[in-house]
Amino acid sequence: MWIQPEKQPLVETFQLLDVDGTTHGEMPELTDGEMLDMFQWMVFARTFDERAVRLQRQGRIGTYAPFSGQEAAQVGSAYAIEKTDWVFPTYRELPVLWIHGTPVKQSLLYPMGAVSGGAVTKGVNAFPVQIIIAAQTLHAMGSAWASQYLGDKSVNVCYLGDGATAQGDFHEALNFASVMKLPVIFFIQNNQWAISVPRGRQAASRTLAQKAVAYDIPGIQVDGNDILGVYKVMTEAVEHARSGLGPVLIEALTYRHGPHTTSDDPTRYRDADEVAMWMQRDPITRFARFLTARGLLDSAKEAAMREDAEQRIGQAVIEAEAEAKGTLPEVFDMVYGTVPRELERQRDEAATLLAGKAQMAAGTAPVGSGASAGPGVNTRTSAQTASTAKGE
């Protein structure tokens, strides 16, 4: 019997919080204080994002990937995991990393080009920001396999975008995770666009959540702009994975308000009506309506949160800009706990090259030395080093 696509059951979108701030369904177990804290994180995230875009336009940081519009998906999911769990982020999950313990300053050092910007904060169970699309799905799967082997009960959360689900790595990771029943959650932030390619041109499947069916794992589509819904779904997924029942796939429907990165212009590929429609579903406005109706939030309290965010982010900018950018040889010391011999060789070669350039700039390089011979110094130094390496 053929499996006809049109006869497959439709995937319903899970939602607790409507656009107008009203709720329906069973609420997650959150105190008033916890909900206010989640809202404050959302406000902080939006404030940071807007400040970071301005910093890029001023030339104070490099290319930046905005995430405004995705605060509910990020804060709601991050709030549901423990510090002992592992996070595998892309370049857009900065709020997740902050909630998990990464200092805000660290997120500025990276686009500022500081060597230490790529480092992972000690004591924080998070992998470095992943730029290569979908590569982190395999890393998370491997880490989950280690968690299972060690029996440490940690859950591994892999964040990815809609475009990553079209990559081979994604399917390999889900297949292996399903076969091995690994404690890993694949959290897709479907923000509707993979740079300039709309969701409908990335995959013909009607939802991304239904891709879980092919790998026989639980999957769900949730309103990604509904922080209460995201938190509830994520909490259940964490319980599922931690109890040894295997992986989970979550598709959070959301929308990025701005460009893919500060290097592109979304008005060239997105319709203004589409943007306006999604702005009506803004996650912060929605949650604010809910909190206000419960008597937990008013305009003065929200303004104070924004002022606090401005001050904390301003201080982080000052500290990040004051930090030394690092040296080229230091780049080699951050990848491995014990530096391999090949990297040691490359580090030494880089140090020699830099020393030669410094001598040339100062005019102190001895006549006939490699440093004074211009480009030839690179070739000869490399050849000498290569010869040494062959002899090892």
Short mmCIF file of C-alpha atoms in Angstrom, two decimals:
data_model
loop_
_atom_site.label_atom_id
_atom_site.label_comp_id
_atom_site.label_asym_id
_atom_site.label_seq_id
_atom_site.Cartn_x
_atom_site.Cartn_y
_atom_site.Cartn_z
CA MET A 1 0.00 0.00 0.00
CA TRP A 2 1.43 3.38 -0.98
CA ILE A 3 1.99 5.95 1.70
CA GLN A 4 0.29 8.97 0.18
CA PRO A 5 1.48 12.36 1.48
CA GLU A 6 -2.00 13.83 1.32
CA LYS A 7 -3.29 11.12 3.68
CA GLN A 8 -0.72 11.78 6.37
CA PRO A 9 -2.16 13.38 9.52
CA LEU A 10 -1.59 17.11 9.84
CA VAL A 11 0.76 18.35 12.54
CA GLU A 12 -1.00 20.70 14.93
CA THR A 13 0.82 23.64 16.47
CA PHE A 14 0.95 23.57 20.26
CA GLN A 15 0.13 26.90 21.88
CA LEU A 16 -0.78 28.13 25.37
CA LEU A 17 -0.50 31.91 25.02
CA ASP A 18 -2.53 33.72 22.38
CA VAL A 19 -1.47 36.91 20.67
CA ASP A 20 -3.81 38.94 22.88
CA GLY A 21 -2.20 37.58 26.04
CA THR A 22 -4.97 35.16 27.00
CA THR A 23 -4.19 31.53 27.74
CA HIS A 24 -5.81 28.17 27.18
CA GLY A 25 -4.78 24.67 28.20
CA GLU A 26 -2.82 23.44 31.19
CA MET A 27 -0.27 26.00 32.31
CA PRO A 28 3.34 25.03 33.15
CA GLU A 29 4.46 25.08 36.76
CA LEU A 30 6.03 28.54 37.01
CA THR A 31 5.90 31.00 39.89
CA ASP A 32 5.12 34.68 39.34
CA GLY A 33 8.75 35.48 40.10
CA GLU A 34 9.99 32.98 37.52
CA MET A 35 7.70 34.39 34.83
CA LEU A 36 8.90 37.91 35.55
CA ASP A 37 12.47 36.69 35.38
CA MET A 38 11.78 35.11 31.99
CA PHE A 39 10.26 38.37 30.76
CA GLN A 40 13.26 40.30 31.98
CA TRP A 41 15.53 37.98 30.02
CA MET A 42 13.45 38.64 26.91
CA VAL A 43 13.74 42.39 27.41
CA PHE A 44 17.46 42.06 28.01
CA ALA A 45 17.87 39.99 24.85
CA ARG A 46 15.98 42.49 22.67
CA THR A 47 17.96 45.39 24.13
CA PHE A 48 21.26 43.62 23.50
CA ASP A 49 20.29 42.73 19.96
CA GLU A 50 19.42 46.32 19.09
CA ARG A 51 22.63 47.60 20.69
CA ALA A 52 24.74 45.01 18.86
CA VAL A 53 23.34 46.07 15.47
CA ARG A 54 24.22 49.68 16.28
CA LEU A 55 27.72 48.63 17.30
CA GLN A 56 28.16 46.87 13.97
CA ARG A 57 26.96 49.94 12.04
CA GLN A 58 29.50 52.01 14.00
CA GLY A 59 32.27 49.60 13.02
CA ARG A 60 32.90 48.52 16.60
CA ILE A 61 32.07 44.84 16.00
CA GLY A 62 32.15 42.62 12.93
CA THR A 63 29.30 40.82 11.21
CA TYR A 64 26.46 40.10 13.57
CA ALA A 65 23.40 37.79 13.35
CA PRO A 66 20.34 39.48 14.95
CA PHE A 67 17.75 37.39 16.76
CA SER A 68 14.99 39.90 17.62
CA GLY A 69 11.65 38.10 17.35
CA GLN A 70 13.02 34.81 18.60
CA GLU A 71 13.24 35.67 22.32
CA ALA A 72 10.41 33.37 23.41
CA ALA A 73 11.89 30.34 21.68
CA GLN A 74 15.30 30.98 23.19
CA VAL A 75 14.42 32.04 26.72
CA GLY A 76 11.58 29.53 27.07
CA SER A 77 13.72 26.59 25.99
CA ALA A 78 16.82 27.62 27.96
CA TYR A 79 14.79 28.11 31.11
CA ALA A 80 13.76 24.45 31.03
CA ILE A 81 17.23 22.93 31.14
CA GLU A 82 19.63 22.41 34.05
CA LYS A 83 23.18 23.73 34.41
CA THR A 84 24.37 20.14 34.16
CA ASP A 85 22.87 19.81 30.69
CA TRP A 86 24.84 20.60 27.54
CA VAL A 87 24.06 23.28 24.98
CA PHE A 88 25.16 23.24 21.34
CA PRO A 89 24.43 26.72 19.92
CA THR A 90 24.63 28.40 16.56
CA TYR A 91 25.59 32.05 16.16
CA ARG A 92 22.04 33.17 17.05
CA GLU A 93 21.53 31.58 20.50
CA LEU A 94 23.16 34.23 22.64
CA PRO A 95 20.25 34.43 25.17
CA VAL A 96 20.45 30.67 25.64
CA LEU A 97 24.14 30.93 26.46
CA TRP A 98 23.60 33.80 28.94
CA ILE A 99 20.89 31.94 30.80
CA HIS A 100 23.16 28.91 30.89
CA GLY A 101 25.92 30.98 32.53
CA THR A 102 28.00 32.58 29.77
CA PRO A 103 28.93 36.22 30.55
CA VAL A 104 27.39 38.81 28.23
CA LYS A 105 30.82 40.26 27.57
CA GLN A 106 31.84 36.98 25.96
CA SER A 107 29.21 37.44 23.25
CA LEU A 108 30.80 40.78 22.34
CA LEU A 109 34.37 39.55 22.29
CA TYR A 110 33.56 37.12 19.49
CA PRO A 111 32.41 39.68 16.89
CA MET A 112 35.12 42.06 18.11
CA GLY A 113 37.69 39.58 16.87
CA ALA A 114 39.27 38.84 20.25
CA VAL A 115 40.96 35.47 20.45
CA SER A 116 39.25 34.77 23.76
CA GLY A 117 35.86 35.37 22.10
CA GLY A 118 35.85 31.81 20.85
CA ALA A 119 36.55 30.32 24.25
CA VAL A 120 34.00 28.51 26.37
CA THR A 121 33.49 29.88 29.86
CA LYS A 122 34.78 27.50 32.51
CA GLY A 123 32.02 25.73 34.34
CA VAL A 124 29.46 26.37 31.60
CA ASN A 125 28.31 23.26 29.75
CA ALA A 126 28.16 24.81 26.31
CA PHE A 127 30.07 24.15 23.14
CA PRO A 128 31.53 27.02 21.07
CA VAL A 129 29.22 28.91 18.75
CA GLN A 130 28.86 26.89 15.54
CA ILE A 131 28.99 28.71 12.22
CA ILE A 132 28.89 25.69 9.89
CA ILE A 133 25.25 24.87 9.22
CA ALA A 134 24.07 21.69 10.99
CA ALA A 135 27.55 20.60 12.10
CA GLN A 136 26.50 20.94 15.74
CA THR A 137 23.82 18.26 15.29
CA LEU A 138 26.57 15.67 15.07
CA HIS A 139 28.45 17.18 17.99
CA ALA A 140 25.33 17.08 20.16
CA MET A 141 24.62 13.51 19.13
CA GLY A 142 28.20 12.50 20.01
CA SER A 143 27.99 14.26 23.36
CA ALA A 144 24.67 12.55 24.08
CA TRP A 145 26.29 9.23 23.35
CA ALA A 146 28.98 10.10 25.90
CA SER A 147 26.30 11.10 28.43
CA GLN A 148 24.59 7.77 27.91
CA TYR A 149 27.88 5.86 28.24
CA LEU A 150 28.85 7.74 31.42
CA GLY A 151 25.35 7.56 32.86
CA ASP A 152 25.57 11.17 34.03
CA LYS A 153 21.88 11.91 33.28
CA SER A 154 22.69 15.12 31.42
CA VAL A 155 20.55 16.12 28.43
CA ASN A 156 22.15 17.54 25.30
CA VAL A 157 20.27 20.33 23.53
CA CYS A 158 21.11 21.09 19.92
CA TYR A 159 19.86 24.40 18.53
CA LEU A 160 19.49 24.72 14.79
CA GLY A 161 17.63 26.75 12.20
CA ASP A 162 15.16 25.64 9.58
CA GLY A 163 17.81 25.65 6.87
CA ALA A 164 19.92 23.16 8.81
CA THR A 165 17.21 20.50 8.51
CA ALA A 166 18.04 20.25 4.79
CA GLN A 167 21.63 19.28 5.55
CA GLY A 168 22.93 15.72 5.60
CA ASP A 169 24.42 16.11 9.07
CA PHE A 170 20.94 16.69 10.50
CA HIS A 171 19.58 13.41 9.15
CA GLU A 172 22.64 11.41 10.17
CA ALA A 173 22.42 12.79 13.69
CA LEU A 174 18.72 11.98 14.05
CA ASN A 175 19.19 8.50 12.66
CA PHE A 176 22.02 7.60 15.01
CA ALA A 177 20.37 9.26 18.01
CA SER A 178 17.18 7.31 17.39
CA VAL A 179 18.91 3.97 16.94
CA MET A 180 20.96 4.48 20.11
CA LYS A 181 18.14 6.11 22.16
CA LEU A 182 20.40 9.05 23.02
CA PRO A 183 19.46 11.85 25.48
CA VAL A 184 19.43 14.67 22.93
CA ILE A 185 16.89 17.32 21.95
CA PHE A 186 16.99 18.85 18.48
CA PHE A 187 15.42 22.30 18.90
CA ILE A 188 14.65 23.87 15.53
CA GLN A 189 14.04 27.61 15.46
CA ASN A 190 12.06 27.89 12.27
CA ASN A 191 12.37 31.63 11.64
CA GLN A 192 11.00 31.14 8.10
CA TRP A 193 14.11 32.17 6.18
CA ALA A 194 17.52 30.59 5.52
CA ILE A 195 19.21 33.87 4.65
CA SER A 196 17.12 34.79 1.55
CA VAL A 197 15.56 31.35 0.91
CA PRO A 198 12.00 31.00 2.26
CA ARG A 199 10.97 27.98 4.27
CA GLY A 200 8.91 26.60 1.36
CA ARG A 201 12.01 26.41 -0.86
CA GLN A 202 14.08 24.60 1.75
CA ALA A 203 11.94 21.49 2.23
CA ALA A 204 8.79 20.21 0.54
CA SER A 205 7.50 18.61 3.75
CA ARG A 206 4.57 20.51 5.21
CA THR A 207 6.24 20.86 8.61
CA LEU A 208 9.72 20.33 9.98
CA ALA A 209 8.31 18.55 13.02
CA GLN A 210 7.06 15.68 10.87
CA LYS A 211 10.65 14.83 9.96
CA ALA A 212 10.77 13.12 13.36
CA VAL A 213 8.43 10.43 12.01
CA ALA A 214 11.04 9.07 9.62
CA TYR A 215 13.36 8.40 12.56
CA ASP A 216 10.67 7.08 14.91
CA ILE A 217 11.24 9.72 17.56
CA PRO A 218 8.73 12.06 19.23
CA GLY A 219 8.27 15.36 17.41
CA ILE A 220 6.16 18.43 18.03
CA GLN A 221 5.55 21.84 16.48
CA VAL A 222 5.10 24.66 18.96
CA ASP A 223 4.30 28.33 18.58
CA GLY A 224 7.81 29.69 19.04
CA ASN A 225 6.54 33.15 19.97
CA ASP A 226 4.60 31.71 22.92
CA ILE A 227 7.10 31.49 25.76
CA LEU A 228 4.79 29.51 28.02
CA GLY A 229 4.11 26.94 25.31
CA VAL A 230 7.80 26.64 24.49
CA TYR A 231 8.71 26.19 28.14
CA LYS A 232 6.08 23.49 28.67
CA VAL A 233 7.08 21.55 25.55
CA MET A 234 10.77 21.83 26.38
CA THR A 235 10.23 20.70 29.97
CA GLU A 236 8.48 17.56 28.77
CA ALA A 237 11.18 16.91 26.19
CA VAL A 238 13.89 17.20 28.83
CA GLU A 239 12.08 14.75 31.08
CA HIS A 240 11.71 12.35 28.17
CA ALA A 241 15.38 12.48 27.22
CA ARG A 242 16.67 12.41 30.80
CA SER A 243 14.63 9.32 31.64
CA GLY A 244 16.40 7.33 28.94
CA LEU A 245 13.59 7.26 26.36
CA GLY A 246 15.75 8.77 23.61
CA PRO A 247 15.80 11.91 21.44
CA VAL A 248 13.08 14.48 20.77
CA LEU A 249 12.56 16.87 17.86
CA ILE A 250 10.95 20.28 18.47
CA GLU A 251 10.02 22.75 15.75
CA ALA A 252 9.43 26.25 17.17
CA LEU A 253 7.59 28.48 14.69
CA THR A 254 9.03 31.97 14.98
CA TYR A 255 10.34 34.84 12.87
CA ARG A 256 13.45 36.96 12.76
CA HIS A 257 12.54 40.61 12.53
CA GLY A 258 15.79 41.78 11.00
CA PRO A 259 18.31 40.50 8.47
CA HIS A 260 20.00 37.12 8.55
CA THR A 261 23.16 39.00 9.41
CA THR A 262 24.18 42.63 9.23
CA SER A 263 25.62 41.80 5.81
CA ASP A 264 22.30 41.38 4.01
CA ASP A 265 19.23 43.50 3.28
CA PRO A 266 15.96 41.61 3.98
CA THR A 267 13.88 44.18 2.07
CA ARG A 268 15.39 42.69 -1.08
CA TYR A 269 13.81 39.29 -0.50
CA ARG A 270 10.94 39.67 2.05
CA ASP A 271 7.52 41.16 1.58
CA ALA A 272 6.63 44.05 3.90
CA ASP A 273 3.18 42.59 4.58
CA GLU A 274 4.77 39.37 5.82
CA VAL A 275 7.00 41.26 8.23
CA ALA A 276 4.06 43.33 9.48
CA MET A 277 1.99 40.20 10.07
CA TRP A 278 4.73 38.63 12.21
CA MET A 279 5.34 41.84 14.10
CA GLN A 280 1.76 41.53 15.32
CA ARG A 281 2.83 38.24 16.92
CA ASP A 282 5.82 39.74 18.71
CA PRO A 283 6.72 37.45 21.64
CA ILE A 284 7.61 40.22 24.09
CA THR A 285 4.41 42.18 23.49
CA ARG A 286 2.38 39.01 23.87
CA PHE A 287 3.95 37.97 27.18
CA ALA A 288 3.73 41.56 28.47
CA ARG A 289 -0.02 41.53 27.86
CA PHE A 290 -0.31 38.28 29.85
CA LEU A 291 1.78 39.56 32.77
CA THR A 292 -0.03 42.89 32.84
CA ALA A 293 -3.42 41.16 32.95
CA ARG A 294 -2.21 39.16 35.98
CA GLY A 295 -1.09 42.32 37.75
CA LEU A 296 2.58 41.37 37.60
CA LEU A 297 3.77 44.04 35.17
CA ASP A 298 3.16 47.71 34.44
CA SER A 299 4.81 50.32 32.26
CA ALA A 300 7.05 51.58 35.07
CA LYS A 301 8.34 48.12 35.89
CA GLU A 302 8.96 47.33 32.23
CA ALA A 303 10.79 50.64 31.77
CA ALA A 304 12.98 49.83 34.76
CA MET A 305 13.85 46.48 33.21
CA ARG A 306 14.90 48.17 29.98
CA GLU A 307 17.00 50.72 31.87
CA ASP A 308 18.69 47.92 33.82
CA ALA A 309 19.40 46.10 30.56
CA GLU A 310 20.89 49.21 28.98
CA GLN A 311 23.23 49.72 31.92
CA ARG A 312 24.39 46.10 32.10
CA ILE A 313 24.96 45.89 28.36
CA GLY A 314 26.75 49.24 28.36
CA GLN A 315 29.11 47.95 31.03
CA ALA A 316 29.70 44.76 29.05
CA VAL A 317 30.60 46.82 25.98
CA ILE A 318 33.11 48.86 27.99
CA GLU A 319 34.73 45.73 29.41
CA ALA A 320 34.84 43.96 26.05
CA GLU A 321 36.41 46.92 24.25
CA ALA A 322 39.04 47.20 26.97
CA GLU A 323 40.07 43.57 26.66
CA ALA A 324 43.19 42.71 24.67
CA LYS A 325 42.47 41.09 21.33
CA GLY A 326 45.16 38.44 21.82
CA THR A 327 47.98 37.25 19.59
CA LEU A 328 48.19 34.80 16.74
CA PRO A 329 50.16 32.16 18.70
CA GLU A 330 47.42 32.19 21.35
CA VAL A 331 44.95 30.94 18.75
CA PHE A 332 46.70 27.58 18.82
CA ASP A 333 46.32 27.16 22.57
CA MET A 334 42.51 27.18 22.76
CA VAL A 335 41.49 24.16 20.71
CA TYR A 336 42.90 21.21 22.64
CA GLY A 337 43.60 20.53 26.31
CA THR A 338 47.02 19.26 25.26
CA VAL A 339 48.32 20.90 22.10
CA PRO A 340 49.22 18.29 19.42
CA ARG A 341 52.75 18.36 18.01
CA GLU A 342 51.54 19.51 14.58
CA LEU A 343 49.80 22.52 16.10
CA GLU A 344 52.88 23.24 18.20
CA ARG A 345 54.88 23.33 14.96
CA GLN A 346 52.40 25.69 13.33
CA ARG A 347 52.35 27.90 16.42
CA ASP A 348 56.16 28.13 16.45
CA GLU A 349 56.20 28.93 12.75
CA ALA A 350 53.66 31.69 13.27
CA ALA A 351 55.75 33.11 16.12
CA THR A 352 58.86 33.10 13.92
CA LEU A 353 56.96 34.82 11.11
CA LEU A 354 55.62 37.51 13.41
CA ALA A 355 59.04 38.09 14.96
CA GLY A 356 60.51 38.52 11.50
CA LYS A 357 57.87 41.03 10.52
CA ALA A 358 58.45 42.96 13.73
CA GLN A 359 62.17 43.12 13.00
CA MET A 360 61.51 44.31 9.49
CA ALA A 361 59.17 47.00 10.71
CA ALA A 362 61.78 48.17 13.21
CA GLY A 363 64.55 47.98 10.66
CA THR A 364 66.62 45.80 12.95
CA ALA A 365 66.66 42.59 10.94
CA PRO A 366 70.28 41.49 10.28
CA VAL A 367 71.48 41.65 6.66
CA GLY A 368 71.06 38.27 4.99
CA SER A 369 68.73 37.02 7.63
CA GLY A 370 65.42 35.50 6.67
CA ALA A 371 63.59 38.43 8.20
CA SER A 372 65.29 40.95 5.91
CA ALA A 373 64.83 38.89 2.79
CA GLY A 374 61.20 39.83 2.39
CA PRO A 375 58.81 37.19 1.16
CA GLY A 376 61.62 34.68 0.95
CA VAL A 377 61.68 34.44 4.72
CA ASN A 378 58.33 32.72 4.72
CA THR A 379 59.37 30.11 2.21
CA ARG A 380 62.68 29.35 3.88
CA THR A 381 61.22 29.27 7.35
CA SER A 382 58.48 26.96 6.21
CA ALA A 383 60.92 24.70 4.44
CA GLN A 384 63.16 24.50 7.48
CA THR A 385 60.23 23.74 9.74
CA ALA A 386 58.83 21.17 7.33
CA SER A 387 62.19 19.47 7.22
CA THR A 388 62.27 19.37 10.99
CA ALA A 389 58.77 17.96 11.05
CA LYS A 390 59.71 15.17 8.63
CA GLY A 391 62.53 14.22 10.89
CA GLU A 392 60.21 13.83 13.86
#
